[in-house]
Amino acid sequence: MAHVRLSHVTKTFTRHAGRRLARQFLADWRRRSGGDRYTALEDVSFTLGQGESLGVVGPNGAGKSTLLSLVAGLTAPDSGQVEVSGRLVPLLELGSGYHPDLTGAENVRLNAAVMGFTRRRARELFDRVVEFSGIGESIHEPLRTYSSGMVMRLAFSTSIHVDPEILLIDEVLAVGDQAFRAKCMEKVFEVQRNGTLLLCVSHDLDVLERLCDRVIWLAGGQVASYDRAPAVLEAYRQHVGVKSGPSPVAGP
Amino acid sequence: MWRRDYFFLMAQLVARDFKIRYRNMSLGIFWSLLNPLVMMAVLTFVFTRLFPGNPIRHFHVFVLTGLVPYGFFALAWATATRALLDNPSLIKRVCLPREIVPIATVLANGVHFLIQIGLLVLLALAAGYGVNRYWLWLPVVLGLELVFVSGLSLASSALDVYFRDTRYVVDSTNLLLFWMVPIFYSFEAIPAAYHTFYQLNPIAAVVLACRNVLLEAKAPPASLLTKLTFVSLAALVLGWGIFARLKRRFADYL
């Protein structure tokens, strides 16, 4: 059975990663200190199994995206265990890996392969992906001629049709126009009904309320609260000063 | 467990590289022929007209047997070194075996390599060199070059994530190699003291083996093949090991 289990996971990053000089690198290596570090996540534990959906809320920089990267296995924790079993699809940043000079169709095929489709499944699902995206004939035009909304629609359609057992969603439900957004939500609910586990980061608390059983509230890399969705969301709303119900500042 | 279709994935990534490079150019695929042809013409002009009296027969074919394997190596290594930094989204946003990214870049260059090999064979036949059974060594030797470049690229692309100067080291090494590989001079012109050095340099070894087969109609010497095999496999094992060690923190540094 598909499940995700994190126990006492801590993740730190080196400051200035990627632009250090060899001199500093050697100094750090000699001291074995790893240099100037900051903690993105500290002692995070949760379990997700059996058709559950978990939401993640928190201010920018609280460690929400880091959490999803860890679950996706894109980055490794400094301590603690990340245990994932099942076909996992991360929907972290729509349109990443898409190339403007390739046509929509070529991009769909490429990303189908990247997300783990087999050649045959990619062929089978191609028409459904294109139909869902509503791109129509433009599918054979280079991606650079698309509007940004169209790119997002195509990217969402490809990802959602991969048929995941575990779906990680990072702020990608606010895609395209109102009609397409509603279609996306409907599709996510359908995927959820079919037993896919959801791990969903969003600033749209109403979306989380509809989608998730439980919610983690992250603050400064630590779990501030982890409980049933209505309770955590209510507390979070009060904390950030947003009234319940449709709110003017919902969304990213 | 979820079985990925790695072949499909690799084919798509190679096709992507290939399409992106040529899609917006009016000459398209001919660019991969034009570059070695221009180099061949210039070097032939210099070494037969400006410095006349060159004893090497069919100098243009001779030079091309050097240029094609060298050109593939230099370009594949240089572009594969940048592959991870050029595709941060493939590392940070999607789950896939990361080794595939630099290797796909090498293979995409391999497609051009094949086209250029075709050109080389054509020019050799046109110059009157015949087909012989030693041609069977060509795929072996060129395959070993592919193995060598892949190993080197795994190491250098992983290092380039942490030290972005790696690419400049690679570029300089390539420049140096143009002179250290017998492209426009023959192996016989090299003093015997340096012969081992040339045979241990895999690119020089590939060039020499190609000349043995195409121009001299004989099998490459066993000593050369052994050294080439050993160095290529060692590079692959080492490169794979370095990549495996460094890949854990790629996402944090991109």
PDB file of N, CA, C and O in Angstrom, chain A residues 11-14 17-18 20 25 37 72 74-77 87-88 90 92-93 96-97 99 101-102 106 109-110 113-119 122 144, chain B residues 2-5 7-9 11-13 15-16 19-20 23-24 89-96 98 161-164 247-253:
ATOM      1  N   LYS A  11      16.495  19.189   7.995  1.00  0.00           N
ATOM      2  CA  LYS A  11      17.204  19.525   6.763  1.00  0.00           C
ATOM      3  C   LYS A  11      17.856  20.890   6.920  1.00  0.00           C
ATOM      4  O   LYS A  11      17.199  21.861   7.283  1.00  0.00           O
ATOM      5  N   THR A  12      19.165  20.937   6.670  1.00  0.00           N
ATOM      6  CA  THR A  12      19.849  22.225   6.709  1.00  0.00           C
ATOM      7  C   THR A  12      20.432  22.524   5.346  1.00  0.00           C
ATOM      8  O   THR A  12      20.666  21.634   4.542  1.00  0.00           O
ATOM      9  N   PHE A  13      20.615  23.808   5.082  1.00  0.00           N
ATOM     10  CA  PHE A  13      21.248  24.241   3.843  1.00  0.00           C
ATOM     11  C   PHE A  13      22.486  25.051   4.171  1.00  0.00           C
ATOM     12  O   PHE A  13      22.552  25.697   5.220  1.00  0.00           O
ATOM     13  N   THR A  14      23.456  24.991   3.253  1.00  0.00           N
ATOM     14  CA  THR A  14      24.614  25.856   3.380  1.00  0.00           C
ATOM     15  C   THR A  14      24.241  27.214   2.814  1.00  0.00           C
ATOM     16  O   THR A  14      23.620  27.299   1.772  1.00  0.00           O
ATOM     17  N   ALA A  17      25.207  28.521  -1.049  1.00  0.00           N
ATOM     18  CA  ALA A  17      25.486  27.285  -1.773  1.00  0.00           C
ATOM     19  C   ALA A  17      25.642  27.593  -3.253  1.00  0.00           C
ATOM     20  O   ALA A  17      24.880  28.360  -3.815  1.00  0.00           O
ATOM     21  N   GLY A  18      26.646  26.985  -3.868  1.00  0.00           N
ATOM     22  CA  GLY A  18      26.794  27.110  -5.306  1.00  0.00           C
ATOM     23  C   GLY A  18      27.625  28.284  -5.751  1.00  0.00           C
ATOM     24  O   GLY A  18      27.958  28.393  -6.912  1.00  0.00           O
ATOM     25  N   ARG A  20      30.504  29.364  -3.789  1.00  0.00           N
ATOM     26  CA  ARG A  20      31.617  29.491  -2.867  1.00  0.00           C
ATOM     27  C   ARG A  20      32.931  29.318  -3.618  1.00  0.00           C
ATOM     28  O   ARG A  20      33.013  28.629  -4.616  1.00  0.00           O
ATOM     29  N   PHE A  25      35.680  26.451   0.415  1.00  0.00           N
ATOM     30  CA  PHE A  25      35.267  25.061   0.410  1.00  0.00           C
ATOM     31  C   PHE A  25      36.298  24.197   1.127  1.00  0.00           C
ATOM     32  O   PHE A  25      35.963  23.356   1.954  1.00  0.00           O
ATOM     33  N   ARG A  37      25.526  27.344   8.126  1.00  0.00           N
ATOM     34  CA  ARG A  37      24.316  26.620   7.740  1.00  0.00           C
ATOM     35  C   ARG A  37      23.084  27.224   8.395  1.00  0.00           C
ATOM     36  O   ARG A  37      23.162  27.830   9.447  1.00  0.00           O
ATOM     37  N   ALA A  72       9.737  13.940  -2.142  1.00  0.00           N
ATOM     38  CA  ALA A  72       9.943  13.503  -3.520  1.00  0.00           C
ATOM     39  C   ALA A  72      11.308  12.846  -3.717  1.00  0.00           C
ATOM     40  O   ALA A  72      11.578  12.302  -4.784  1.00  0.00           O
ATOM     41  N   LEU A  74      14.087  14.439  -3.894  1.00  0.00           N
ATOM     42  CA  LEU A  74      14.926  15.304  -4.707  1.00  0.00           C
ATOM     43  C   LEU A  74      16.115  15.811  -3.908  1.00  0.00           C
ATOM     44  O   LEU A  74      17.125  16.205  -4.446  1.00  0.00           O
ATOM     45  N   THR A  75      15.958  15.825  -2.601  1.00  0.00           N
ATOM     46  CA  THR A  75      17.050  16.237  -1.737  1.00  0.00           C
ATOM     47  C   THR A  75      17.022  15.323  -0.507  1.00  0.00           C
ATOM     48  O   THR A  75      15.987  14.749  -0.179  1.00  0.00           O
ATOM     49  N   ALA A  76      18.172  15.165   0.136  1.00  0.00           N
ATOM     50  CA  ALA A  76      18.279  14.202   1.226  1.00  0.00           C
ATOM     51  C   ALA A  76      18.269  14.914   2.566  1.00  0.00           C
ATOM     52  O   ALA A  76      18.810  16.008   2.691  1.00  0.00           O
ATOM     53  N   PRO A  77      17.645  14.326   3.587  1.00  0.00           N
ATOM     54  CA  PRO A  77      17.624  14.964   4.907  1.00  0.00           C
ATOM     55  C   PRO A  77      18.986  14.842   5.599  1.00  0.00           C
ATOM     56  O   PRO A  77      19.757  13.934   5.291  1.00  0.00           O
ATOM     57  N   ARG A  87       4.054   4.933  -6.345  1.00  0.00           N
ATOM     58  CA  ARG A  87       4.425   5.770  -7.491  1.00  0.00           C
ATOM     59  C   ARG A  87       4.139   7.228  -7.164  1.00  0.00           C
ATOM     60  O   ARG A  87       3.000   7.642  -7.003  1.00  0.00           O
ATOM     61  N   LEU A  88       5.175   8.006  -7.045  1.00  0.00           N
ATOM     62  CA  LEU A  88       5.043   9.384  -6.591  1.00  0.00           C
ATOM     63  C   LEU A  88       5.259  10.344  -7.754  1.00  0.00           C
ATOM     64  O   LEU A  88       6.187  10.183  -8.529  1.00  0.00           O
ATOM     65  N   PRO A  90       5.676  14.445  -8.344  1.00  0.00           N
ATOM     66  CA  PRO A  90       5.723  15.790  -7.784  1.00  0.00           C
ATOM     67  C   PRO A  90       5.211  16.808  -8.793  1.00  0.00           C
ATOM     68  O   PRO A  90       5.624  16.816  -9.945  1.00  0.00           O
ATOM     69  N   LEU A  92       5.581  20.271  -8.678  1.00  0.00           N
ATOM     70  CA  LEU A  92       6.185  21.328  -7.875  1.00  0.00           C
ATOM     71  C   LEU A  92       6.183  22.670  -8.581  1.00  0.00           C
ATOM     72  O   LEU A  92       5.950  23.693  -7.981  1.00  0.00           O
ATOM     73  N   GLU A  93       6.468  22.673  -9.840  1.00  0.00           N
ATOM     74  CA  GLU A  93       6.532  23.937 -10.549  1.00  0.00           C
ATOM     75  C   GLU A  93       6.105  23.643 -11.964  1.00  0.00           C
ATOM     76  O   GLU A  93       6.865  23.040 -12.733  1.00  0.00           O
ATOM     77  N   SER A  96       8.200  23.455 -15.655  1.00  0.00           N
ATOM     78  CA  SER A  96       9.641  23.279 -15.566  1.00  0.00           C
ATOM     79  C   SER A  96      10.012  22.058 -16.390  1.00  0.00           C
ATOM     80  O   SER A  96       9.311  21.059 -16.386  1.00  0.00           O
ATOM     81  N   GLY A  97      11.089  22.168 -17.125  1.00  0.00           N
ATOM     82  CA  GLY A  97      11.451  21.086 -18.030  1.00  0.00           C
ATOM     83  C   GLY A  97      10.805  21.229 -19.398  1.00  0.00           C
ATOM     84  O   GLY A  97      11.064  20.444 -20.286  1.00  0.00           O
ATOM     85  N   HIS A  99      10.413  23.155 -22.931  1.00  0.00           N
ATOM     86  CA  HIS A  99      11.320  23.994 -23.721  1.00  0.00           C
ATOM     87  C   HIS A  99      10.547  24.817 -24.746  1.00  0.00           C
ATOM     88  O   HIS A  99       9.730  24.284 -25.477  1.00  0.00           O
ATOM     89  N   ASP A 101      11.273  26.060 -27.586  1.00  0.00           N
ATOM     90  CA  ASP A 101      11.445  25.808 -29.012  1.00  0.00           C
ATOM     91  C   ASP A 101      10.782  24.508 -29.476  1.00  0.00           C
ATOM     92  O   ASP A 101      10.654  24.272 -30.669  1.00  0.00           O
ATOM     93  N   LEU A 102      10.383  23.677 -28.520  1.00  0.00           N
ATOM     94  CA  LEU A 102       9.695  22.448 -28.903  1.00  0.00           C
ATOM     95  C   LEU A 102       8.198  22.726 -29.009  1.00  0.00           C
ATOM     96  O   LEU A 102       7.684  23.635 -28.357  1.00  0.00           O
ATOM     97  N   GLU A 106       5.545  17.851 -28.567  1.00  0.00           N
ATOM     98  CA  GLU A 106       6.872  17.321 -28.206  1.00  0.00           C
ATOM     99  C   GLU A 106       7.142  17.490 -26.720  1.00  0.00           C
ATOM    100  O   GLU A 106       7.722  16.619 -26.081  1.00  0.00           O
ATOM    101  N   ARG A 109       5.230  14.832 -24.780  1.00  0.00           N
ATOM    102  CA  ARG A 109       5.875  13.521 -24.876  1.00  0.00           C
ATOM    103  C   ARG A 109       7.123  13.483 -24.000  1.00  0.00           C
ATOM    104  O   ARG A 109       7.353  12.532 -23.248  1.00  0.00           O
ATOM    105  N   LEU A 110       7.929  14.542 -24.081  1.00  0.00           N
ATOM    106  CA  LEU A 110       9.147  14.613 -23.278  1.00  0.00           C
ATOM    107  C   LEU A 110       8.812  14.531 -21.791  1.00  0.00           C
ATOM    108  O   LEU A 110       9.419  13.757 -21.035  1.00  0.00           O
ATOM    109  N   ALA A 113       7.676  11.202 -20.527  1.00  0.00           N
ATOM    110  CA  ALA A 113       8.807  10.302 -20.276  1.00  0.00           C
ATOM    111  C   ALA A 113       9.488  10.657 -18.961  1.00  0.00           C
ATOM    112  O   ALA A 113       9.817   9.784 -18.155  1.00  0.00           O
ATOM    113  N   VAL A 114       9.675  11.956 -18.740  1.00  0.00           N
ATOM    114  CA  VAL A 114      10.348  12.397 -17.520  1.00  0.00           C
ATOM    115  C   VAL A 114       9.538  12.000 -16.279  1.00  0.00           C
ATOM    116  O   VAL A 114      10.087  11.620 -15.253  1.00  0.00           O
ATOM    117  N   MET A 115       8.222  12.074 -16.388  1.00  0.00           N
ATOM    118  CA  MET A 115       7.384  11.756 -15.232  1.00  0.00           C
ATOM    119  C   MET A 115       7.178  10.265 -15.056  1.00  0.00           C
ATOM    120  O   MET A 115       6.558   9.833 -14.091  1.00  0.00           O
ATOM    121  N   GLY A 116       7.642   9.489 -16.007  1.00  0.00           N
ATOM    122  CA  GLY A 116       7.624   8.050 -15.805  1.00  0.00           C
ATOM    123  C   GLY A 116       6.651   7.257 -16.658  1.00  0.00           C
ATOM    124  O   GLY A 116       6.469   6.073 -16.430  1.00  0.00           O
ATOM    125  N   PHE A 117       6.040   7.893 -17.653  1.00  0.00           N
ATOM    126  CA  PHE A 117       5.222   7.129 -18.590  1.00  0.00           C
ATOM    127  C   PHE A 117       6.101   6.149 -19.352  1.00  0.00           C
ATOM    128  O   PHE A 117       7.244   6.461 -19.668  1.00  0.00           O
ATOM    129  N   THR A 118       5.543   5.017 -19.701  1.00  0.00           N
ATOM    130  CA  THR A 118       6.210   4.178 -20.687  1.00  0.00           C
ATOM    131  C   THR A 118       5.817   4.703 -22.060  1.00  0.00           C
ATOM    132  O   THR A 118       4.874   5.489 -22.185  1.00  0.00           O
ATOM    133  N   ARG A 119       6.552   4.261 -23.077  1.00  0.00           N
ATOM    134  CA  ARG A 119       6.278   4.725 -24.430  1.00  0.00           C
ATOM    135  C   ARG A 119       4.810   4.458 -24.810  1.00  0.00           C
ATOM    136  O   ARG A 119       4.127   5.312 -25.355  1.00  0.00           O
ATOM    137  N   ALA A 122       2.343   6.617 -22.890  1.00  0.00           N
ATOM    138  CA  ALA A 122       2.421   8.000 -23.362  1.00  0.00           C
ATOM    139  C   ALA A 122       1.571   8.166 -24.611  1.00  0.00           C
ATOM    140  O   ALA A 122       0.854   9.159 -24.756  1.00  0.00           O
ATOM    141  N   ARG A 144       6.817  28.558 -27.368  1.00  0.00           N
ATOM    142  CA  ARG A 144       7.044  29.991 -27.147  1.00  0.00           C
ATOM    143  C   ARG A 144       5.917  30.846 -27.701  1.00  0.00           C
ATOM    144  O   ARG A 144       5.817  32.026 -27.379  1.00  0.00           O
TER     145      ARG A 144
ATOM    146  N   TRP B   2       7.571   0.338  -9.270  1.00  0.00           N
ATOM    147  CA  TRP B   2       7.243   1.053 -10.488  1.00  0.00           C
ATOM    148  C   TRP B   2       8.391   0.961 -11.482  1.00  0.00           C
ATOM    149  O   TRP B   2       9.497   1.420 -11.208  1.00  0.00           O
ATOM    150  N   ARG B   3       8.139   0.328 -12.614  1.00  0.00           N
ATOM    151  CA  ARG B   3       9.189   0.210 -13.622  1.00  0.00           C
ATOM    152  C   ARG B   3       9.118   1.393 -14.571  1.00  0.00           C
ATOM    153  O   ARG B   3       8.133   1.606 -15.264  1.00  0.00           O
ATOM    154  N   ARG B   4      10.164   2.154 -14.590  1.00  0.00           N
ATOM    155  CA  ARG B   4      10.208   3.258 -15.532  1.00  0.00           C
ATOM    156  C   ARG B   4      10.690   2.739 -16.887  1.00  0.00           C
ATOM    157  O   ARG B   4      11.371   1.739 -16.959  1.00  0.00           O
ATOM    158  N   ASP B   5      10.332   3.485 -17.919  1.00  0.00           N
ATOM    159  CA  ASP B   5      10.787   3.138 -19.256  1.00  0.00           C
ATOM    160  C   ASP B   5      12.016   4.000 -19.558  1.00  0.00           C
ATOM    161  O   ASP B   5      11.914   5.057 -20.147  1.00  0.00           O
ATOM    162  N   PHE B   7      14.517   3.592 -21.508  1.00  0.00           N
ATOM    163  CA  PHE B   7      14.895   3.737 -22.902  1.00  0.00           C
ATOM    164  C   PHE B   7      14.100   4.876 -23.544  1.00  0.00           C
ATOM    165  O   PHE B   7      14.645   5.726 -24.241  1.00  0.00           O
ATOM    166  N   PHE B   8      12.799   4.880 -23.253  1.00  0.00           N
ATOM    167  CA  PHE B   8      11.917   5.939 -23.764  1.00  0.00           C
ATOM    168  C   PHE B   8      12.375   7.303 -23.258  1.00  0.00           C
ATOM    169  O   PHE B   8      12.477   8.275 -24.011  1.00  0.00           O
ATOM    170  N   LEU B   9      12.693   7.348 -21.958  1.00  0.00           N
ATOM    171  CA  LEU B   9      13.138   8.601 -21.353  1.00  0.00           C
ATOM    172  C   LEU B   9      14.420   9.099 -22.024  1.00  0.00           C
ATOM    173  O   LEU B   9      14.535  10.267 -22.403  1.00  0.00           O
ATOM    174  N   ALA B  11      15.588   8.292 -24.968  1.00  0.00           N
ATOM    175  CA  ALA B  11      15.321   8.658 -26.359  1.00  0.00           C
ATOM    176  C   ALA B  11      14.703  10.053 -26.434  1.00  0.00           C
ATOM    177  O   ALA B  11      15.069  10.863 -27.292  1.00  0.00           O
ATOM    178  N   GLN B  12      13.787  10.347 -25.511  1.00  0.00           N
ATOM    179  CA  GLN B  12      13.146  11.657 -25.520  1.00  0.00           C
ATOM    180  C   GLN B  12      14.134  12.773 -25.204  1.00  0.00           C
ATOM    181  O   GLN B  12      14.097  13.838 -25.806  1.00  0.00           O
ATOM    182  N   LEU B  13      15.019  12.517 -24.238  1.00  0.00           N
ATOM    183  CA  LEU B  13      15.994  13.549 -23.859  1.00  0.00           C
ATOM    184  C   LEU B  13      16.990  13.790 -24.986  1.00  0.00           C
ATOM    185  O   LEU B  13      17.364  14.932 -25.273  1.00  0.00           O
ATOM    186  N   ALA B  15      16.439  13.231 -28.182  1.00  0.00           N
ATOM    187  CA  ALA B  15      15.701  13.901 -29.258  1.00  0.00           C
ATOM    188  C   ALA B  15      15.519  15.381 -28.945  1.00  0.00           C
ATOM    189  O   ALA B  15      15.620  16.234 -29.826  1.00  0.00           O
ATOM    190  N   ARG B  16      15.296  15.690 -27.679  1.00  0.00           N
ATOM    191  CA  ARG B  16      15.112  17.086 -27.287  1.00  0.00           C
ATOM    192  C   ARG B  16      16.369  17.895 -27.593  1.00  0.00           C
ATOM    193  O   ARG B  16      16.315  18.929 -28.252  1.00  0.00           O
ATOM    194  N   LYS B  19      16.758  18.322 -31.351  1.00  0.00           N
ATOM    195  CA  LYS B  19      15.793  19.235 -31.972  1.00  0.00           C
ATOM    196  C   LYS B  19      16.082  20.682 -31.599  1.00  0.00           C
ATOM    197  O   LYS B  19      16.023  21.576 -32.431  1.00  0.00           O
ATOM    198  N   ILE B  20      16.385  20.904 -30.314  1.00  0.00           N
ATOM    199  CA  ILE B  20      16.611  22.269 -29.859  1.00  0.00           C
ATOM    200  C   ILE B  20      17.779  22.893 -30.606  1.00  0.00           C
ATOM    201  O   ILE B  20      17.747  24.049 -30.996  1.00  0.00           O
ATOM    202  N   ARG B  23      16.492  23.252 -34.594  1.00  0.00           N
ATOM    203  CA  ARG B  23      15.172  23.693 -35.018  1.00  0.00           C
ATOM    204  C   ARG B  23      15.179  25.059 -35.702  1.00  0.00           C
ATOM    205  O   ARG B  23      14.545  25.264 -36.722  1.00  0.00           O
ATOM    206  N   ASN B  24      15.932  25.997 -35.147  1.00  0.00           N
ATOM    207  CA  ASN B  24      15.810  27.370 -35.638  1.00  0.00           C
ATOM    208  C   ASN B  24      16.921  27.756 -36.610  1.00  0.00           C
ATOM    209  O   ASN B  24      17.146  28.922 -36.861  1.00  0.00           O
ATOM    210  N   SER B  89      15.786  22.292 -13.696  1.00  0.00           N
ATOM    211  CA  SER B  89      14.438  21.812 -13.379  1.00  0.00           C
ATOM    212  C   SER B  89      14.380  20.280 -13.388  1.00  0.00           C
ATOM    213  O   SER B  89      13.584  19.694 -12.667  1.00  0.00           O
ATOM    214  N   LEU B  90      15.234  19.648 -14.207  1.00  0.00           N
ATOM    215  CA  LEU B  90      15.237  18.181 -14.224  1.00  0.00           C
ATOM    216  C   LEU B  90      15.826  17.620 -12.933  1.00  0.00           C
ATOM    217  O   LEU B  90      15.588  16.477 -12.577  1.00  0.00           O
ATOM    218  N   ILE B  91      16.617  18.431 -12.240  1.00  0.00           N
ATOM    219  CA  ILE B  91      17.234  17.965 -11.003  1.00  0.00           C
ATOM    220  C   ILE B  91      16.367  18.331  -9.800  1.00  0.00           C
ATOM    221  O   ILE B  91      16.204  17.559  -8.870  1.00  0.00           O
ATOM    222  N   LYS B  92      15.799  19.548  -9.848  1.00  0.00           N
ATOM    223  CA  LYS B  92      15.125  20.059  -8.658  1.00  0.00           C
ATOM    224  C   LYS B  92      13.637  19.780  -8.625  1.00  0.00           C
ATOM    225  O   LYS B  92      13.017  19.885  -7.575  1.00  0.00           O
ATOM    226  N   ARG B  93      13.037  19.496  -9.754  1.00  0.00           N
ATOM    227  CA  ARG B  93      11.576  19.448  -9.786  1.00  0.00           C
ATOM    228  C   ARG B  93      10.997  18.089 -10.140  1.00  0.00           C
ATOM    229  O   ARG B  93       9.826  17.864  -9.923  1.00  0.00           O
ATOM    230  N   VAL B  94      11.761  17.226 -10.735  1.00  0.00           N
ATOM    231  CA  VAL B  94      11.205  15.924 -11.105  1.00  0.00           C
ATOM    232  C   VAL B  94      12.129  14.804 -10.636  1.00  0.00           C
ATOM    233  O   VAL B  94      13.327  15.001 -10.465  1.00  0.00           O
ATOM    234  N   CYS B  95      11.520  13.639 -10.408  1.00  0.00           N
ATOM    235  CA  CYS B  95      12.301  12.492  -9.970  1.00  0.00           C
ATOM    236  C   CYS B  95      12.780  11.718 -11.191  1.00  0.00           C
ATOM    237  O   CYS B  95      11.956  11.185 -11.928  1.00  0.00           O
ATOM    238  N   LEU B  96      14.054  11.686 -11.412  1.00  0.00           N
ATOM    239  CA  LEU B  96      14.582  10.786 -12.415  1.00  0.00           C
ATOM    240  C   LEU B  96      16.035  10.501 -12.063  1.00  0.00           C
ATOM    241  O   LEU B  96      16.643  11.271 -11.335  1.00  0.00           O
ATOM    242  N   ARG B  98      19.585  10.841 -12.003  1.00  0.00           N
ATOM    243  CA  ARG B  98      20.254  12.044 -12.488  1.00  0.00           C
ATOM    244  C   ARG B  98      21.394  11.762 -13.446  1.00  0.00           C
ATOM    245  O   ARG B  98      21.786  12.626 -14.217  1.00  0.00           O
ATOM    246  N   VAL B 161      28.603  21.375 -10.645  1.00  0.00           N
ATOM    247  CA  VAL B 161      27.527  21.861  -9.778  1.00  0.00           C
ATOM    248  C   VAL B 161      28.123  22.586  -8.568  1.00  0.00           C
ATOM    249  O   VAL B 161      27.616  23.619  -8.136  1.00  0.00           O
ATOM    250  N   TYR B 162      29.217  22.060  -8.053  1.00  0.00           N
ATOM    251  CA  TYR B 162      29.826  22.627  -6.844  1.00  0.00           C
ATOM    252  C   TYR B 162      30.859  23.702  -7.175  1.00  0.00           C
ATOM    253  O   TYR B 162      30.946  24.709  -6.488  1.00  0.00           O
ATOM    254  N   PHE B 163      31.644  23.431  -8.213  1.00  0.00           N
ATOM    255  CA  PHE B 163      32.645  24.419  -8.654  1.00  0.00           C
ATOM    256  C   PHE B 163      32.339  24.758 -10.097  1.00  0.00           C
ATOM    257  O   PHE B 163      32.624  23.974 -10.994  1.00  0.00           O
ATOM    258  N   ARG B 164      31.803  25.961 -10.295  1.00  0.00           N
ATOM    259  CA  ARG B 164      31.367  26.265 -11.658  1.00  0.00           C
ATOM    260  C   ARG B 164      32.543  26.584 -12.563  1.00  0.00           C
ATOM    261  O   ARG B 164      32.365  26.860 -13.740  1.00  0.00           O
ATOM    262  N   LYS B 247      25.858  13.389  -6.027  1.00  0.00           N
ATOM    263  CA  LYS B 247      24.507  13.722  -6.479  1.00  0.00           C
ATOM    264  C   LYS B 247      23.533  13.995  -5.327  1.00  0.00           C
ATOM    265  O   LYS B 247      22.504  14.616  -5.534  1.00  0.00           O
ATOM    266  N   ARG B 248      23.846  13.536  -4.138  1.00  0.00           N
ATOM    267  CA  ARG B 248      22.933  13.714  -3.016  1.00  0.00           C
ATOM    268  C   ARG B 248      22.564  15.180  -2.767  1.00  0.00           C
ATOM    269  O   ARG B 248      21.451  15.485  -2.386  1.00  0.00           O
ATOM    270  N   ARG B 249      23.509  16.064  -2.973  1.00  0.00           N
ATOM    271  CA  ARG B 249      23.250  17.467  -2.646  1.00  0.00           C
ATOM    272  C   ARG B 249      23.071  18.360  -3.869  1.00  0.00           C
ATOM    273  O   ARG B 249      23.072  19.586  -3.746  1.00  0.00           O
ATOM    274  N   PHE B 250      22.921  17.742  -5.050  1.00  0.00           N
ATOM    275  CA  PHE B 250      22.744  18.546  -6.269  1.00  0.00           C
ATOM    276  C   PHE B 250      21.643  19.589  -6.108  1.00  0.00           C
ATOM    277  O   PHE B 250      21.834  20.759  -6.400  1.00  0.00           O
ATOM    278  N   ALA B 251      20.483  19.118  -5.631  1.00  0.00           N
ATOM    279  CA  ALA B 251      19.313  20.007  -5.581  1.00  0.00           C
ATOM    280  C   ALA B 251      19.579  21.216  -4.688  1.00  0.00           C
ATOM    281  O   ALA B 251      19.030  22.290  -4.907  1.00  0.00           O
ATOM    282  N   ASP B 252      20.447  21.071  -3.684  1.00  0.00           N
ATOM    283  CA  ASP B 252      20.725  22.182  -2.773  1.00  0.00           C
ATOM    284  C   ASP B 252      21.637  23.229  -3.405  1.00  0.00           C
ATOM    285  O   ASP B 252      21.681  24.366  -2.960  1.00  0.00           O
ATOM    286  N   TYR B 253      22.377  22.829  -4.441  1.00  0.00           N
ATOM    287  CA  TYR B 253      23.371  23.740  -4.997  1.00  0.00           C
ATOM    288  C   TYR B 253      22.942  24.361  -6.315  1.00  0.00           C
ATOM    289  O   TYR B 253      23.610  25.241  -6.825  1.00  0.00           O
TER     290      TYR B 253
END
